[in-house]
mmCIF file of C-alpha atoms in Angstrom:
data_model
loop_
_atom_site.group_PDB
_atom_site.id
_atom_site.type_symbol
_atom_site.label_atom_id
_atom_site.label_comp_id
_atom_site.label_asym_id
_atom_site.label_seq_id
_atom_site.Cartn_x
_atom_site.Cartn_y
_atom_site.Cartn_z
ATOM 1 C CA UNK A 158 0.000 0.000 0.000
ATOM 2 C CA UNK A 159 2.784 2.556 0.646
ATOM 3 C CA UNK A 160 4.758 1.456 -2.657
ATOM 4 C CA UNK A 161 1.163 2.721 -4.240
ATOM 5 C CA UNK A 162 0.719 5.874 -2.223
ATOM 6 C CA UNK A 163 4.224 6.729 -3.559
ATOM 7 C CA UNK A 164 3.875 6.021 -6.674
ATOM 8 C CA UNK A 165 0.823 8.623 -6.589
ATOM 9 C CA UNK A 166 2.653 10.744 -4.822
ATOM 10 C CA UNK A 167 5.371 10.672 -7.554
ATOM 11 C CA UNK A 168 2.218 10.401 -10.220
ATOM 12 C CA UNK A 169 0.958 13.941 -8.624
ATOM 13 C CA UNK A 170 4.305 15.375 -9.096
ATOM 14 C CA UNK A 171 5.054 14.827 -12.035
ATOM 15 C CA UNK A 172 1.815 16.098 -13.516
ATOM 16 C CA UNK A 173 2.543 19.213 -11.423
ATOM 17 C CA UNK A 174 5.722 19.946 -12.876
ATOM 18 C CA UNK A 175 4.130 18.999 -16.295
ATOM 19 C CA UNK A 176 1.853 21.450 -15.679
ATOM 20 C CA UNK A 177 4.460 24.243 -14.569
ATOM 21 C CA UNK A 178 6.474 23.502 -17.810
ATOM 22 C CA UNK A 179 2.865 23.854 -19.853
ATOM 23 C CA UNK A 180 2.688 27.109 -18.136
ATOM 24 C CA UNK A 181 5.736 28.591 -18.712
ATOM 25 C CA UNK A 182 5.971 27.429 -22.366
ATOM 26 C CA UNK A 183 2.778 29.330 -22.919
ATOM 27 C CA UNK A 184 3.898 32.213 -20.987
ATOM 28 C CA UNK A 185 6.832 32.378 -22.999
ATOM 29 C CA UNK A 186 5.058 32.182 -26.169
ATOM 30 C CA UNK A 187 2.534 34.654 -25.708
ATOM 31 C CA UNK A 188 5.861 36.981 -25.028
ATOM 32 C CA UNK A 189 7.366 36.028 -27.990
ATOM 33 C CA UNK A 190 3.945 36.354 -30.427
ATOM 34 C CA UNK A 191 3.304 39.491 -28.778
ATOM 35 C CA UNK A 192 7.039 40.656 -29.294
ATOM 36 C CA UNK A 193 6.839 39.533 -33.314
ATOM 37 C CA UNK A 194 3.545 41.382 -33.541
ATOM 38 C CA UNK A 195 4.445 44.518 -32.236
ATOM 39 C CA UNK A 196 7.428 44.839 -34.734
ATOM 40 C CA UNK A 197 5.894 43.774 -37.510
ATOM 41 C CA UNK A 198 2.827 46.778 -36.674
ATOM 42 C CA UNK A 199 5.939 48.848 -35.920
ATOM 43 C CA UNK A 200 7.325 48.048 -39.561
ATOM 44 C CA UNK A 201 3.821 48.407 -41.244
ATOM 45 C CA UNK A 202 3.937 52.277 -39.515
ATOM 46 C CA UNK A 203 0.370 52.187 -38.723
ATOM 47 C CA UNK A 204 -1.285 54.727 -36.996
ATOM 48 C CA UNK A 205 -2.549 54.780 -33.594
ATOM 49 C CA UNK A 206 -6.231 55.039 -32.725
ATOM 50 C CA UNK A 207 -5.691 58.274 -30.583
ATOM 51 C CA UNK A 208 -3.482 59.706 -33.406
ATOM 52 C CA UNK A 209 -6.032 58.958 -36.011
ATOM 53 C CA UNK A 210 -8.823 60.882 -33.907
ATOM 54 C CA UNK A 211 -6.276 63.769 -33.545
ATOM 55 C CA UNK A 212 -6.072 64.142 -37.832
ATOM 56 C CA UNK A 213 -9.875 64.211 -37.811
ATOM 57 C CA UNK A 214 -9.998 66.800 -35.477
ATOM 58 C CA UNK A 215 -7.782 68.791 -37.001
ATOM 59 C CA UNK A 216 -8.664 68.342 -40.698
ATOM 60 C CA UNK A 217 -12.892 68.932 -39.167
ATOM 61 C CA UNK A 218 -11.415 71.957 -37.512
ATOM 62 C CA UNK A 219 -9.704 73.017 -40.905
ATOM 63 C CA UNK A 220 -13.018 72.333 -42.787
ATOM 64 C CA UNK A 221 -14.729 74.957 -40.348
ATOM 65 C CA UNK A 222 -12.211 77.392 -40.653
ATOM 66 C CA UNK A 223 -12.333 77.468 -44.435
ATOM 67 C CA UNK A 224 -16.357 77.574 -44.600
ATOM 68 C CA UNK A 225 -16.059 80.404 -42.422
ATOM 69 C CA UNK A 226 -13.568 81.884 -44.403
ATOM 70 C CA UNK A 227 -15.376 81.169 -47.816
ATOM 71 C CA UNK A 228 -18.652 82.602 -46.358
ATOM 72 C CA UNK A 229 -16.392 86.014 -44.671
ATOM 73 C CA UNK A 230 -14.975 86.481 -48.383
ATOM 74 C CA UNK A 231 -18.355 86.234 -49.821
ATOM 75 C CA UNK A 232 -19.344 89.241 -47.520
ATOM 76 C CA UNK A 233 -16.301 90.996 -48.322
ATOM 77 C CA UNK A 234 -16.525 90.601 -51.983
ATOM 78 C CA UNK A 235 -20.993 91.631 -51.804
ATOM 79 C CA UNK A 236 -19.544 94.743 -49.869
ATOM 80 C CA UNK A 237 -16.606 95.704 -52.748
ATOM 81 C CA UNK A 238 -19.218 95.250 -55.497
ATOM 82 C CA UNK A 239 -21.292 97.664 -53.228
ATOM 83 C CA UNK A 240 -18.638 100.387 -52.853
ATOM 84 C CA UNK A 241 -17.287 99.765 -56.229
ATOM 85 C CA UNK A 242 -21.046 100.097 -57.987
ATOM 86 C CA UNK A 243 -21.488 103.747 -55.482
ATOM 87 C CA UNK A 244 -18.391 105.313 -56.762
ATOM 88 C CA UNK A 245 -19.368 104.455 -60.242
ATOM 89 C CA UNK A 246 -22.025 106.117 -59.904
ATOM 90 C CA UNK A 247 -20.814 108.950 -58.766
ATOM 91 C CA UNK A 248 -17.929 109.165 -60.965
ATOM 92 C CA UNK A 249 -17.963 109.131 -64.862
ATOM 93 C CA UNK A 250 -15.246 107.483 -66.099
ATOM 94 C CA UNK A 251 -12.830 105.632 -64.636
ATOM 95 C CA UNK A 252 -10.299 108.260 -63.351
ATOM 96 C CA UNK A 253 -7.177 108.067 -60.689
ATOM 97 C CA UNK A 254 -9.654 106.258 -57.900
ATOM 98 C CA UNK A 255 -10.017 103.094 -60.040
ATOM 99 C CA UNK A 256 -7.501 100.465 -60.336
ATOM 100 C CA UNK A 257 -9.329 97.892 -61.745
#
């Protein structure tokens, strides 16, 4: 009966230490996949999520801007026609005031 207890006793050990091993080979392979993968994102020079959001701000911001702009030069350029249309009315010709 003791020969057979430590045989199981030898049994359980050695499926602990199996089991350790197990462990650690998967341990060390998940280092090693995660390792390859970031280099080969690193050599594909992707772009990072926050990165991405930060160029879409920017370019969304740039898009508002130039609206703005547009719609300030549309003003501007009502406003010219304006000024230039008075002044040609009130002058005959073309003289030193006009450049155009």
């Amino acid at each position: 009966m003791s020969d057979r207890k430590g045989f199981m006793d030898d049994l359980t050990g050695l499926a602990g230490g199996a089991m350790s091993l197990v462990s650690g080979i998967r341990e060390e392979v998940e280092t090693l996949v995660k390792s390859r993968l970031d280099d080969a994102l690193r050599r594909l020079d992707l772009a990072r999520r926050d990165e991405l959001d930060a160029v879409r701000e920017l370019a969304a911001n740039a898009r508002i801007a130039q609206e703005d702009a547009e719609s300030r030069l549309a003003t501007l350029e009502t406003r010219l026609a304006a000024l230039e249309a008075r002044l040609g009315s009130g002058e005959s010709g073309g003289g030193e005031g006009s450049n155009a």
